């Protein structure tokens, strides 16, 4: 595997379910990011990790819970989501936080029913 | 704060036409500027960048020049192809900020 991978690619979940999104980067980077991409809205940065430490949480509801066990892996744990949380969730990485050259995964298309 | 404004899309062109997608920005300090591209079903990919005024970024026939006097970073390509159909995002980073993206401009190229 090369670059940034995300699993699953598609996820349908009910509002009472608990699920997790996984991201893995094979680039030796130290910073990882979660973004939310909704139709007709700008890309929203959700969380940033630098050397496994969370450096940003952009007022994300607590039903989204990130986890970064090491610099190569990033998870987004989901529980009691709302239909408006349906979106494409993108993971990205960069050598260090604050760099503009970010490498994105293909995203997980999430539908909340 | 930082912000990026892009022209509304979609931009619809015939193959071999000239492309311009406008991008202007507001930033504190001295930003670096980027264009990212998102093909259908994929994540974003860095297309080109410029880190200081008057720099020209280029890649795959696309170009953009960092214009500090007009706070602009317009994307251009002399002859578009059907395979260029995608969503294009202008973005900036300044100081210790994270990337600030524009809303994206969809480009549709027909044969």
CSV table of C-alpha atoms in Angstrom, one decimal:
chain,number,residue,atom,x,y,z
A,1,UNK,CA,0.0,0.0,0.0
A,2,UNK,CA,1.2,3.5,-0.7
A,3,UNK,CA,0.0,7.0,0.2
A,4,UNK,CA,-3.0,7.4,2.4
A,5,UNK,CA,-5.6,4.7,2.7
A,6,UNK,CA,-9.0,4.9,4.3
A,7,UNK,CA,-11.5,2.1,5.2
A,8,UNK,CA,-14.3,1.6,4.7
A,9,UNK,CA,-14.9,3.5,1.5
A,10,UNK,CA,-18.7,3.5,2.1
A,11,UNK,CA,-20.6,3.3,5.3
A,12,UNK,CA,-24.3,3.4,6.1
A,13,UNK,CA,-25.3,3.5,9.7
A,14,UNK,CA,-28.3,4.2,11.8
A,15,UNK,CA,-28.4,7.0,14.3
A,16,UNK,CA,-28.0,4.6,17.3
A,17,UNK,CA,-25.0,2.7,15.8
A,18,UNK,CA,-21.4,2.9,16.7
A,19,UNK,CA,-18.8,2.6,14.0
A,20,UNK,CA,-15.2,3.6,13.3
A,21,UNK,CA,-13.4,5.0,10.3
A,22,UNK,CA,-9.8,4.1,9.8
A,23,UNK,CA,-7.0,6.0,8.1
A,24,UNK,CA,-3.4,4.8,7.5
A,25,UNK,CA,-0.5,6.7,5.9
A,26,UNK,CA,2.6,5.0,4.5
A,27,UNK,CA,4.5,8.2,3.9
A,28,UNK,CA,6.4,8.6,7.2
A,29,UNK,CA,4.5,11.7,8.1
A,30,UNK,CA,4.0,13.1,11.6
A,31,UNK,CA,0.8,15.1,11.2
A,32,UNK,CA,-2.6,13.7,10.4
A,33,UNK,CA,-6.0,15.4,9.8
A,34,UNK,CA,-9.7,14.6,9.6
A,35,UNK,CA,-11.8,16.7,7.2
A,36,UNK,CA,-15.5,16.7,6.5
A,37,UNK,CA,-16.7,17.4,3.0
A,38,UNK,CA,-20.4,18.2,2.5
A,39,UNK,CA,-22.1,19.2,-0.7
A,40,UNK,CA,-22.0,22.9,-1.3
A,41,UNK,CA,-20.0,23.7,1.8
A,42,UNK,CA,-16.3,24.4,2.2
A,43,UNK,CA,-14.0,21.7,3.3
A,44,UNK,CA,-14.2,21.6,7.1
A,45,UNK,CA,-11.1,20.7,9.2
A,46,UNK,CA,-12.3,18.6,12.2
A,47,UNK,CA,-9.1,17.4,14.0
A,48,UNK,CA,-5.4,17.7,13.8
A,49,UNK,CA,-2.8,15.4,15.3
A,50,UNK,CA,0.9,16.2,15.4
A,51,UNK,CA,3.3,13.5,16.6
A,52,UNK,CA,0.2,11.6,18.0
A,53,UNK,CA,-0.9,14.6,20.1
A,54,UNK,CA,-4.2,16.4,19.2
A,55,UNK,CA,-3.5,20.0,18.4
A,56,UNK,CA,-6.8,21.1,17.0
A,57,UNK,CA,-10.5,20.3,17.6
A,58,UNK,CA,-12.5,22.7,15.6
A,59,UNK,CA,-15.7,22.7,17.7
A,60,UNK,CA,-16.6,19.2,16.6
A,61,UNK,CA,-19.6,17.6,18.4
A,62,UNK,CA,-18.6,14.9,20.9
A,63,UNK,CA,-20.4,12.2,18.9
A,64,UNK,CA,-17.2,12.3,16.8
A,65,UNK,CA,-14.2,11.0,18.8
A,66,UNK,CA,-10.7,10.8,17.2
A,67,UNK,CA,-7.9,8.5,18.1
A,68,UNK,CA,-4.3,8.5,17.0
A,69,UNK,CA,-2.4,5.5,18.4
A,70,UNK,CA,0.7,6.3,16.4
A,71,UNK,CA,1.9,8.6,13.6
A,72,UNK,CA,0.7,6.2,10.9
A,73,UNK,CA,-2.8,5.5,12.1
A,74,UNK,CA,-5.8,7.7,12.7
A,75,UNK,CA,-9.3,6.7,13.7
A,76,UNK,CA,-12.6,8.5,13.9
A,77,UNK,CA,-15.1,6.8,16.2
A,78,UNK,CA,-18.7,7.6,15.5
A,79,UNK,CA,-21.7,7.2,17.8
A,80,UNK,CA,-25.3,8.5,17.9
A,81,UNK,CA,-24.9,10.5,14.7
A,82,UNK,CA,-27.4,12.7,13.0
A,83,UNK,CA,-28.6,12.7,9.4
A,84,UNK,CA,-26.7,16.0,8.8
A,85,UNK,CA,-23.5,14.2,9.6
A,86,UNK,CA,-23.8,12.4,6.3
A,87,UNK,CA,-20.8,13.5,4.2
A,88,UNK,CA,-17.5,12.4,2.8
A,89,UNK,CA,-14.8,12.1,5.5
A,90,UNK,CA,-11.3,12.7,4.3
A,91,UNK,CA,-8.1,11.9,6.1
A,92,UNK,CA,-4.9,13.7,5.2
A,93,UNK,CA,-1.3,13.7,6.4
A,94,UNK,CA,1.7,16.0,6.1
A,95,UNK,CA,5.3,15.9,7.2
A,96,UNK,CA,4.6,18.2,10.1
A,97,UNK,CA,1.6,20.2,11.2
A,98,UNK,CA,1.4,23.6,9.5
A,99,UNK,CA,2.6,22.4,6.1
A,100,UNK,CA,0.5,23.2,3.1
A,101,UNK,CA,1.5,20.0,1.2
A,102,UNK,CA,-1.0,17.5,2.5
A,103,UNK,CA,-1.7,14.1,1.1
A,104,UNK,CA,-5.3,12.9,1.1
A,105,UNK,CA,-6.9,9.6,1.2
A,106,UNK,CA,-9.9,8.7,-1.0
A,107,UNK,CA,-12.4,9.3,1.8
A,108,UNK,CA,-15.2,7.4,3.4
A,109,UNK,CA,-18.7,8.2,2.2
A,110,UNK,CA,-20.9,8.1,5.3
A,111,UNK,CA,-24.7,8.0,5.2
A,112,UNK,CA,-26.6,8.3,8.4
A,113,UNK,CA,-30.2,7.0,8.2
B,1,UNK,CA,-8.4,35.7,9.8
B,2,UNK,CA,-7.6,33.8,6.6
B,3,UNK,CA,-10.0,33.3,3.8
B,4,UNK,CA,-10.1,32.2,0.1
B,5,UNK,CA,-12.7,33.1,-2.5
B,6,UNK,CA,-13.1,31.2,-5.7
B,7,UNK,CA,-15.3,31.8,-8.6
B,8,UNK,CA,-18.6,29.9,-8.6
B,9,UNK,CA,-18.9,26.9,-10.9
B,10,UNK,CA,-19.5,24.8,-12.8
B,11,UNK,CA,-17.1,26.0,-15.5
B,12,UNK,CA,-18.1,24.3,-18.7
B,13,UNK,CA,-15.6,24.2,-21.6
B,14,UNK,CA,-15.0,22.4,-24.8
B,15,UNK,CA,-11.8,20.4,-25.2
B,16,UNK,CA,-8.7,22.5,-26.1
B,17,UNK,CA,-10.3,25.7,-24.7
B,18,UNK,CA,-8.4,28.0,-22.4
B,19,UNK,CA,-9.1,27.8,-18.7
B,20,UNK,CA,-9.0,30.4,-16.0
B,21,UNK,CA,-10.3,29.8,-12.5
B,22,UNK,CA,-10.1,32.9,-10.3
B,23,UNK,CA,-8.9,32.8,-6.7
B,24,UNK,CA,-8.4,35.7,-4.3
B,25,UNK,CA,-7.4,35.6,-0.7
B,26,UNK,CA,-7.2,37.4,2.6
B,27,UNK,CA,-4.4,36.4,4.9
B,28,UNK,CA,-2.3,37.6,7.8
B,29,UNK,CA,1.4,37.5,7.3
B,30,UNK,CA,3.0,36.0,4.2
B,31,UNK,CA,0.9,33.0,3.0
B,32,UNK,CA,1.9,30.1,0.8
B,33,UNK,CA,-0.7,29.4,-1.9
B,34,UNK,CA,-1.9,26.1,-3.3
B,35,UNK,CA,-4.2,24.6,-5.9
B,36,UNK,CA,-5.6,21.2,-5.1
B,37,UNK,CA,-7.7,19.0,-7.5
B,38,UNK,CA,-10.3,16.4,-6.7
B,39,UNK,CA,-11.2,13.9,-9.4
B,40,UNK,CA,-14.6,12.0,-9.0
B,41,UNK,CA,-14.5,9.5,-6.3
B,42,UNK,CA,-11.1,10.5,-5.0
B,43,UNK,CA,-9.5,12.6,-2.3
B,44,UNK,CA,-7.7,15.9,-3.0
B,45,UNK,CA,-4.3,16.0,-4.7
B,46,UNK,CA,-1.9,18.8,-4.6
B,47,UNK,CA,-1.7,20.3,-8.1
B,48,UNK,CA,0.7,23.2,-7.7
B,49,UNK,CA,2.0,25.7,-5.1
B,50,UNK,CA,3.8,29.0,-4.7
B,51,UNK,CA,5.4,30.2,-1.6
B,52,UNK,CA,6.2,33.9,-2.2
B,53,UNK,CA,5.1,36.8,-4.3
B,54,UNK,CA,5.7,36.6,-8.0
B,55,UNK,CA,6.4,32.8,-7.8
B,56,UNK,CA,4.7,30.8,-10.5
B,57,UNK,CA,3.6,27.3,-9.7
B,58,UNK,CA,3.1,24.8,-12.6
B,59,UNK,CA,2.2,21.2,-13.1
B,60,UNK,CA,0.6,19.1,-15.8
B,61,UNK,CA,0.1,22.2,-18.0
B,62,UNK,CA,-1.6,24.2,-15.2
B,63,UNK,CA,0.0,27.4,-14.0
B,64,UNK,CA,-0.8,30.0,-11.3
B,65,UNK,CA,1.2,33.1,-10.3
B,66,UNK,CA,1.2,34.5,-6.8
B,67,UNK,CA,0.1,38.1,-7.1
B,68,UNK,CA,0.6,40.0,-3.8
B,69,UNK,CA,-0.6,43.3,-5.2
B,70,UNK,CA,-4.0,41.9,-6.2
B,71,UNK,CA,-4.0,39.1,-3.5
B,72,UNK,CA,-4.8,36.6,-6.3
B,73,UNK,CA,-3.7,33.2,-7.4
B,74,UNK,CA,-5.6,32.4,-10.6
B,75,UNK,CA,-5.3,28.9,-12.2
B,76,UNK,CA,-4.8,28.8,-15.9
B,77,UNK,CA,-4.3,26.1,-18.6
B,78,UNK,CA,-3.9,26.8,-22.2
B,79,UNK,CA,-5.7,23.7,-23.6
B,80,UNK,CA,-8.0,21.6,-21.4
B,81,UNK,CA,-8.7,17.9,-21.9
B,82,UNK,CA,-11.8,15.9,-20.9
B,83,UNK,CA,-9.6,14.2,-18.3
B,84,UNK,CA,-9.2,17.6,-16.5
B,85,UNK,CA,-12.8,17.5,-15.4
B,86,UNK,CA,-12.7,17.7,-11.7
B,87,UNK,CA,-13.2,20.1,-8.7
B,88,UNK,CA,-10.4,22.6,-8.2
B,89,UNK,CA,-9.7,24.1,-4.7
B,90,UNK,CA,-7.6,27.1,-4.0
B,91,UNK,CA,-6.0,27.1,-0.6
B,92,UNK,CA,-3.5,29.0,1.6
B,93,UNK,CA,-1.5,28.5,4.7
B,94,UNK,CA,0.0,31.3,6.8
B,95,UNK,CA,2.2,31.3,9.9
B,96,UNK,CA,1.1,28.5,12.2
B,97,UNK,CA,-2.3,28.1,10.7
B,98,UNK,CA,-3.7,25.0,9.0
B,99,UNK,CA,-4.8,25.0,5.4
B,100,UNK,CA,-7.7,27.3,4.5
B,101,UNK,CA,-9.6,26.1,1.4
B,102,UNK,CA,-11.9,27.9,-1.0
B,103,UNK,CA,-15.3,26.3,-1.7
B,104,UNK,CA,-14.1,24.6,-4.9
B,105,UNK,CA,-14.9,25.1,-8.6
B,106,UNK,CA,-16.2,22.3,-10.7
B,107,UNK,CA,-14.7,22.1,-14.2
B,108,UNK,CA,-16.6,20.1,-16.8
B,109,UNK,CA,-14.8,19.6,-20.2
B,110,UNK,CA,-16.8,18.1,-23.1
B,111,UNK,CA,-15.2,16.5,-26.2
